[in-house]
Coordinates of C-alpha atoms and ligand atoms in Angstrom, one line a residue:
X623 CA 21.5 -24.6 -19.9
X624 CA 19.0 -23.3 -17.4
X625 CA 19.3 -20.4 -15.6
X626 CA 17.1 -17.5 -14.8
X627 CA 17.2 -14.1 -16.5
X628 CA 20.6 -12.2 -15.9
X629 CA 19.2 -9.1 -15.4
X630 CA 17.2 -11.2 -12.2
X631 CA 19.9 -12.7 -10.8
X632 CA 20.8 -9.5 -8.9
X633 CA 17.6 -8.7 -7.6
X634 CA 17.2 -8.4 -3.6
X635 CA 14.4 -10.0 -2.5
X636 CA 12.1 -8.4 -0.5
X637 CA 12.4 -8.7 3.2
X638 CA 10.0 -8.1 6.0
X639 CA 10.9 -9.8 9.2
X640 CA 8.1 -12.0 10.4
X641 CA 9.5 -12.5 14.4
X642 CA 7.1 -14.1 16.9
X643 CA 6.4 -11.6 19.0
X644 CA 3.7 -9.9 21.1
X645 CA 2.9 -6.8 19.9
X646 CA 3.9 -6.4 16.0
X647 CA 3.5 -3.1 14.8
X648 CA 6.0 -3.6 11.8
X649 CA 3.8 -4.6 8.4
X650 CA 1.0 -1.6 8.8
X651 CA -1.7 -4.7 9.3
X652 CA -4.9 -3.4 11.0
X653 CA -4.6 -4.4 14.2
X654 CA -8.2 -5.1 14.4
X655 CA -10.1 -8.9 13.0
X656 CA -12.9 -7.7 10.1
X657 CA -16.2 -7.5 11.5
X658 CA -17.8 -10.7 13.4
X659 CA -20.8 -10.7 10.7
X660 CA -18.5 -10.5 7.5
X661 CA -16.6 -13.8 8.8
X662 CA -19.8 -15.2 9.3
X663 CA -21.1 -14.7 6.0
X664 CA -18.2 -16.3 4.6
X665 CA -20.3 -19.6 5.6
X666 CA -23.0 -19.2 3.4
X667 CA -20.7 -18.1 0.6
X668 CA -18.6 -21.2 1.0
X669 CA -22.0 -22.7 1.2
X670 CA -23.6 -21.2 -2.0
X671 CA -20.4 -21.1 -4.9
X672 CA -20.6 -23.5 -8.1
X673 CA -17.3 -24.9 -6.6
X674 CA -16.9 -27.0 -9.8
X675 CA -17.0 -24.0 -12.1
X676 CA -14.7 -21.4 -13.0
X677 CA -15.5 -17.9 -11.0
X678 CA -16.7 -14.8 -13.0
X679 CA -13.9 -14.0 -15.2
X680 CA -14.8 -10.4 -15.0
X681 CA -16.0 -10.1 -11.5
X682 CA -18.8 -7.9 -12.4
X683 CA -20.7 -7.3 -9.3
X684 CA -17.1 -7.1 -7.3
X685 CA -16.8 -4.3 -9.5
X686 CA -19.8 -2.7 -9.9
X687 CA -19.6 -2.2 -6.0
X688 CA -16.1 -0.4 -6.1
X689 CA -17.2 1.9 -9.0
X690 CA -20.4 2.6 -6.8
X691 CA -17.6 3.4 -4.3
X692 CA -15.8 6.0 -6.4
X693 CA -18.4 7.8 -8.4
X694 CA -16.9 5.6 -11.5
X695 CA -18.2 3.2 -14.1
X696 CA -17.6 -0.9 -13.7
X697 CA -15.2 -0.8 -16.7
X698 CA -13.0 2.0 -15.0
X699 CA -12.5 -0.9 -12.1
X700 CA -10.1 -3.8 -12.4
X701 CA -9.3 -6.0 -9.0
X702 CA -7.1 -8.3 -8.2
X703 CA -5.0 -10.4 -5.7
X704 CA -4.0 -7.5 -3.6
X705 CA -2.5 -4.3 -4.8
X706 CA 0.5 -6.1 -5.5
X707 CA -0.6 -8.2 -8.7
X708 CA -2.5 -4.7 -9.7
X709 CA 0.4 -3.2 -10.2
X710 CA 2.0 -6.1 -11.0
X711 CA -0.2 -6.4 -14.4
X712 CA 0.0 -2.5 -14.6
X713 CA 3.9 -2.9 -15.3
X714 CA 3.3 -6.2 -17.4
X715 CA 1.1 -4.0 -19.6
X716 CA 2.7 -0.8 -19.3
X717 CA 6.5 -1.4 -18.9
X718 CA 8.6 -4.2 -19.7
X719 CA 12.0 -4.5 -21.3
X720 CA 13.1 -1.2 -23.0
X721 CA 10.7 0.9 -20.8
X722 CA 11.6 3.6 -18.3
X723 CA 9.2 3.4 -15.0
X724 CA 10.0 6.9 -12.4
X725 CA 10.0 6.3 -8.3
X726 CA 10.1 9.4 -5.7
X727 CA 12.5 8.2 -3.0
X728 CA 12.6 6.8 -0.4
X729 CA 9.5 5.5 -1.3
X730 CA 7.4 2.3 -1.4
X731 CA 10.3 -0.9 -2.4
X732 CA 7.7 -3.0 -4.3
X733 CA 7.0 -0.5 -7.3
X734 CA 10.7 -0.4 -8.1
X735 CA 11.1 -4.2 -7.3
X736 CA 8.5 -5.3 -9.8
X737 CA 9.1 -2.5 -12.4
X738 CA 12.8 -4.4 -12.4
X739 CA 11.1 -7.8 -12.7
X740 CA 9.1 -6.8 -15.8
X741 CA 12.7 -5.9 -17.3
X742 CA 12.3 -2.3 -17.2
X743 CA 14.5 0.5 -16.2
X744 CA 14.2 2.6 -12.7
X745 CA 14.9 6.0 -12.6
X746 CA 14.6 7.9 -9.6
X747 CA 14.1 11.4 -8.2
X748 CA 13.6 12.3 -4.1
X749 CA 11.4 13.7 -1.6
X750 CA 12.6 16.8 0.3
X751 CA 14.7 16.3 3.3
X752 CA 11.5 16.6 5.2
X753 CA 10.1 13.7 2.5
X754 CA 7.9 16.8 0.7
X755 CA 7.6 15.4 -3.0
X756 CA 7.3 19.0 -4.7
X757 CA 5.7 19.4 -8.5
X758 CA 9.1 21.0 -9.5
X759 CA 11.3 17.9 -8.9
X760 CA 8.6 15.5 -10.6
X761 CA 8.1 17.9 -13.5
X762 CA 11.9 17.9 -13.4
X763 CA 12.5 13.7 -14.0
X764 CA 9.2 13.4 -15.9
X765 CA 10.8 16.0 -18.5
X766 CA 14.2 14.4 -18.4
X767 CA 13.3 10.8 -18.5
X768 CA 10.2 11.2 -20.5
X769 CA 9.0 7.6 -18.5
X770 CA 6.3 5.0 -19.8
X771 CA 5.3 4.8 -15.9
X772 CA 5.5 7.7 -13.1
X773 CA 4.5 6.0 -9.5
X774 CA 3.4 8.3 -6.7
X775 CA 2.9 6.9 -3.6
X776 CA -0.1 8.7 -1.2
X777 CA 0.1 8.6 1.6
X778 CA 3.8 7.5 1.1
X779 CA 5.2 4.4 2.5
X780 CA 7.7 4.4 4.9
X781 CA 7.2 8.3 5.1
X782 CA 3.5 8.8 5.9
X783 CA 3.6 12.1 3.5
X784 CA 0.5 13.0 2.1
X785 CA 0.6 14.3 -1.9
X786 CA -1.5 17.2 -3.5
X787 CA -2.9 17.5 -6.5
X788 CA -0.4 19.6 -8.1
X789 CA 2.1 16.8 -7.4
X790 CA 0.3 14.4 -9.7
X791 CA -1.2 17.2 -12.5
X792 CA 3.2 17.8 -12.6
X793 CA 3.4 13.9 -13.3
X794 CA 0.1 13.2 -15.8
X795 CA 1.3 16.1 -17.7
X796 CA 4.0 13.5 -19.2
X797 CA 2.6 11.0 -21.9
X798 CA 3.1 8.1 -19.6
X799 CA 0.7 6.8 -17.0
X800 CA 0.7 8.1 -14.0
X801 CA 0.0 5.3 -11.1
X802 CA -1.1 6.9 -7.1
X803 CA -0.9 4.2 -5.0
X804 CA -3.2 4.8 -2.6
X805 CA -3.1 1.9 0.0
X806 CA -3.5 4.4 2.8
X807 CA -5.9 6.9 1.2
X808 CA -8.8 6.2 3.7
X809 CA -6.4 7.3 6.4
X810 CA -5.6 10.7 5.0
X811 CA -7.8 13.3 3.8
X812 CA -7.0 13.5 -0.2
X813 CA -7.6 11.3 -3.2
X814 CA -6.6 11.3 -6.3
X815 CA -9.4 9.2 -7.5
X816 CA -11.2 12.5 -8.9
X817 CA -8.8 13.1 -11.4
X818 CA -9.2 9.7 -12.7
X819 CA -10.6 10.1 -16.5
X820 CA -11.6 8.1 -19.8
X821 CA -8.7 9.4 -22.0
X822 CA -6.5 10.3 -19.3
X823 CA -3.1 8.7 -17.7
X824 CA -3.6 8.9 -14.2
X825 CA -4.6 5.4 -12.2
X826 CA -5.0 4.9 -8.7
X827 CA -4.2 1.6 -6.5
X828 CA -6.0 0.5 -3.6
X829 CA -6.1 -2.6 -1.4
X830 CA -8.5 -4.2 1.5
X831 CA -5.1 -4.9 3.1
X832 CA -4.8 -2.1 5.2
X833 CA -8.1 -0.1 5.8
X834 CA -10.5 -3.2 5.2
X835 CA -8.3 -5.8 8.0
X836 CA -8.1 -8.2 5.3
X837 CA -5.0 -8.4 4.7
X838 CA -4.9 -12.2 4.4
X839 CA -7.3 -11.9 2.1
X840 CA -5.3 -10.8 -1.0
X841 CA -7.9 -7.9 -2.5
X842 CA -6.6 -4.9 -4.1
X843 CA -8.4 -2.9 -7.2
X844 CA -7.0 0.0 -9.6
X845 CA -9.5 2.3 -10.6
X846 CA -8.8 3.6 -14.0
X847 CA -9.5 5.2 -17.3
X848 CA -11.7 2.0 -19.6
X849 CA -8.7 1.5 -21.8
X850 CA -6.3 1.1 -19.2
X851 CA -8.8 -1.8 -17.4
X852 CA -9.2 -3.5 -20.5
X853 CA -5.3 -3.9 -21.4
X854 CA -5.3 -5.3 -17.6
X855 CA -7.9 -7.7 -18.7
X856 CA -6.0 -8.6 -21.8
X857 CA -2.7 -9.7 -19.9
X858 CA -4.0 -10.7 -15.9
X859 CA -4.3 -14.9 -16.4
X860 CA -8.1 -16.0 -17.1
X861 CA -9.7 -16.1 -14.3
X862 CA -7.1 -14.8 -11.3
X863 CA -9.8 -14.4 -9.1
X864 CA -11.3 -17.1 -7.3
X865 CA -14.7 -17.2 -6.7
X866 CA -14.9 -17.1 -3.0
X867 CA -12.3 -13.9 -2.7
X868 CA -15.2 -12.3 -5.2
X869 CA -18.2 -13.0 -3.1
X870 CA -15.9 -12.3 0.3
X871 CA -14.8 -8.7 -0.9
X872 CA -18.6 -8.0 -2.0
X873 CA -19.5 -9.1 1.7
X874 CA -17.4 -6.7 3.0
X875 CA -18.6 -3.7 1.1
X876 CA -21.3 -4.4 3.2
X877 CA -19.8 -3.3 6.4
X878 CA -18.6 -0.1 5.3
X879 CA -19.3 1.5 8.2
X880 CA -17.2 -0.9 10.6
X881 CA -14.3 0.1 8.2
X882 CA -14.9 4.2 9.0
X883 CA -15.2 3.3 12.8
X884 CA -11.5 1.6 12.3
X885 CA -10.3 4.0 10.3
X886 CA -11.6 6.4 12.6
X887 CA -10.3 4.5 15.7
X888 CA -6.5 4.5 14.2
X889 CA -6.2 8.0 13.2
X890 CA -6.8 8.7 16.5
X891 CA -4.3 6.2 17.8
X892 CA -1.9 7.7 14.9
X893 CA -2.2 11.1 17.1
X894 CA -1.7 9.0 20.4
X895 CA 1.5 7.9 18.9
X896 CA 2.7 11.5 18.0
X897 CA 1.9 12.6 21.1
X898 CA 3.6 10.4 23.0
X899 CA 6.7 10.1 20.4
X900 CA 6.8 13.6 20.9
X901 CA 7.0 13.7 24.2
X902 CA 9.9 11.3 23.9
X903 CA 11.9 13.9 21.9
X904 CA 12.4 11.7 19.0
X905 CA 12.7 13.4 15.4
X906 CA 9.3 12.8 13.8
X907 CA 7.2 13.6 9.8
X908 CA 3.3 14.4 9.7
X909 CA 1.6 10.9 8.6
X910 CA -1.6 10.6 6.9
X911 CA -1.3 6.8 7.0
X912 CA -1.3 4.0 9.4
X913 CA 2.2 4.7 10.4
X914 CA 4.3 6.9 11.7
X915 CA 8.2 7.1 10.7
X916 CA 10.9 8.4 13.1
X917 CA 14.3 8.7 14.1
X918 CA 15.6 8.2 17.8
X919 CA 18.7 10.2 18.5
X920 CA 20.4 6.3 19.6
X921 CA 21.2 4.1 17.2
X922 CA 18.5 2.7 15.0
X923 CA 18.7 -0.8 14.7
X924 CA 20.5 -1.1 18.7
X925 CA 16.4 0.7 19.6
X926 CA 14.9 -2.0 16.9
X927 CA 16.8 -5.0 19.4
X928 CA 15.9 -3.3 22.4
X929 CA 11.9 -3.1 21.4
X930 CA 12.2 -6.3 20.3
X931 CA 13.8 -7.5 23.6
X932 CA 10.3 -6.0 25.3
X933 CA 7.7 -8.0 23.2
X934 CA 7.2 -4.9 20.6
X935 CA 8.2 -5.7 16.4
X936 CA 8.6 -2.2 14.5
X937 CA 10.1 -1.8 11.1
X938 CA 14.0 -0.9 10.6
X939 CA 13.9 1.2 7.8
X940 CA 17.9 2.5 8.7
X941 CA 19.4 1.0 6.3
X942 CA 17.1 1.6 3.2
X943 CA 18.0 4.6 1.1
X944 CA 17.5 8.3 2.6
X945 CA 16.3 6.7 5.7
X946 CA 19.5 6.7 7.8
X947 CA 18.1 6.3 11.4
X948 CA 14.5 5.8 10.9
X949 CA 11.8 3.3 12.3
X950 CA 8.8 2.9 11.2
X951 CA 5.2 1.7 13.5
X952 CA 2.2 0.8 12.7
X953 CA -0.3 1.9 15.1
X954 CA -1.7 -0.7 17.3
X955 CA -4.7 -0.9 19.6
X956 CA -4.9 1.9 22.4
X957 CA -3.1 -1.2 24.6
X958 CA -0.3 -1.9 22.0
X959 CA 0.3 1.8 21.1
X960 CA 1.1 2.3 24.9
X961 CA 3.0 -1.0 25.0
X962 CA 5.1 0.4 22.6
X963 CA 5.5 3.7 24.2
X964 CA 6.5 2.2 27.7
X965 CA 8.9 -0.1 25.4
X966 CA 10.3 3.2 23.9
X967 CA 10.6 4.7 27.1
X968 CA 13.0 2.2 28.3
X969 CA 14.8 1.5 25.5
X970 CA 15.9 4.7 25.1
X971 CA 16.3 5.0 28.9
X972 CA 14.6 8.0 29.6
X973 CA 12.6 6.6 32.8
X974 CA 10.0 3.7 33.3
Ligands
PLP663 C1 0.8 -2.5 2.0 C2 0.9 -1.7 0.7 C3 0.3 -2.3 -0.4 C4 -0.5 -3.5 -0.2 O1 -0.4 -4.5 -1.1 P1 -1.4 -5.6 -1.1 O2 -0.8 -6.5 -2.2 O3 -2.7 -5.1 -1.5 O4 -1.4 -6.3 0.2 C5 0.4 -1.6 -1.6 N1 1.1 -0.4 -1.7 C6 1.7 0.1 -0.6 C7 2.4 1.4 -0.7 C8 1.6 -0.6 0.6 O5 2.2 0.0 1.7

């Protein structure tokens, strides 16, 4: 008889609404089109790729660029389609039926989501009321659960909290590896990519998703201790990266300044939005990311409708986990950061 795996059958799938609307503020997309010269270029790479052979299994000079990036050797880099397969083939390698994989919550869904998939077991510790993850509590489920994976999530999605060092020495003092994922690292102003060693356990995640505006795209890269990258070699499928995504990310290494001036542009948007959130008296944590989570004193999802009424998609985060009341937004342009303000404004009634 066919049928999937048991263990799968009571998975929740994840869900990110995807309604038509003006302004949508609600996936942490840049809110910006890559630079006009990178799209461009993707005319003479379309142009200049072997079409009929198989792309660069290794994707050497996509990854020679990242190292050059991060002060690291090519063989400390492995990329792939989006963060999402990175870790993906992390968990494949590293987890896996019989495994234990640790998540901080309320945290990113996905790392628990695909731990699951792989067939491992989720254990859990949280964040501080004010979504703090302090070395104590990770020492704490690191010691107790002694798991094959630790995730760490910095800046944290849906919280915005920023991590310290200490935070991830507490977690790579534990045999198993230690994965940051750093989707929002460009937007903050720590790493842990420093602390990323031959010999060690500690891996960080990164993605043109966010930072880059290439989310359609589908590029994410780990960099990590040689070993690691080669048992992600050994288990991604030959040749998982097309040759046109490898010639399109190297193209955009190219503009690395247009991505600062971005970056640039939405962390001052980011302080925009707290000013203005602020000003609207809604509950509010310190972001070093994209986003900014908070909690209006109405009812969460009956402010969700009423934005969504006025043109303006945020996330409902009120019903996940240690979120009780919370939305999350992505910050906008300067026009779709005020749009959402105004929207704010008279959702919660508080004046036009
Ligand atoms: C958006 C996001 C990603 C991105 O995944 P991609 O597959 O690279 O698009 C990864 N991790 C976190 C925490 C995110 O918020």
């Amino acid at each position: 008889m066919h049928g999937p795996r048991p263990d799968l059958t009571a998975l929740e799938r994840y869900h990110s609404a995807q309604v038509d609307v003006a302004v949508r503020l609600n996936t942490n997309e840049s809110p910006y089109p890559p630079p006009a010269a990178w799209v461009e270029s993707l005319r003479r790479i379309v142009g200049e790729i072997d079409w009929n052979r198989y792309p660069d299994r290794t994707a050497r000079r996509l990854r020679e660029a990242l190292a050059l990036r991060h002060g690291v050797g090519p063989d400390n880099v492995f990329v792939a389609n989006g963060s999402n397969e990175v870790i993906q083939t992390l968990l494949l390698s590293y987890a896996g039926a019989g495994r234990t994989v640790a998540t901080f919550e309320p945290t990113y869904q996905l790392h628990a989501h695909i731990a699951r998939i792989s067939g491992a077991t989720v254990v859990s510790g949280r964040r501080d009321d004010d979504f703090r993850l302090r070395p104590e509590v990770v020492t704490e489920v690191v010691g107790r659960h002694e798991p094959h994976v630790t995730f760490l999530c910095s800046p944290n999605n849906p919280t915005g909290t920023v991590d310290h060092e200490e935070t991830v020495r507490a977690a790579a003092v534990g045999a198993g590896l230690v994965i940051v994922d750093e989707a929002y690292a460009e937007f903050s102003d720590w790493s842990a990519d420093g602390m990323v060693r031959d010999g060690g356990n500690v891996v960080v995640t990164r993605t043109f998703s966010k930072t880059w505006s290439l989310a359609a795209m589908r590029l994410g890269y780990a960099v990590a201790p040689a070993d690691v990258v080669a048992q992600l070699d050994a288990v991604v499928l030959p040749y998982h990266l097309d040759a046109f995504k490898q010639e399109a990310g190297l193209a955009a290494l190219d503009h690395a300044d247009d991505m600062a001036t971005r970056v640039g542009d939405i962390v001052r948007g980011r302080e925009r939005l707290v000013e203005g959130l602020s000003g609207l008296g809604v509950e509010m944590w310190p972001s070093g990311a994209n986003f900014v989570l908070f909690r209006p004193l109405a009812d969460a999802s009956a402010v969700w409708r009423g934005l969504v009424e006025r043109g303006v998609l945020v996330r409902d985060c009120s019903s996940w986990a240690g979120l009780a009341g919370c939305l999350r937004v992505t910050v906008g342009t300067p026009a779709e950061n005020e749009s959402f303000l105004d929207a704010l404004r008279a959702t919660l009634g508080t004046g036009e």
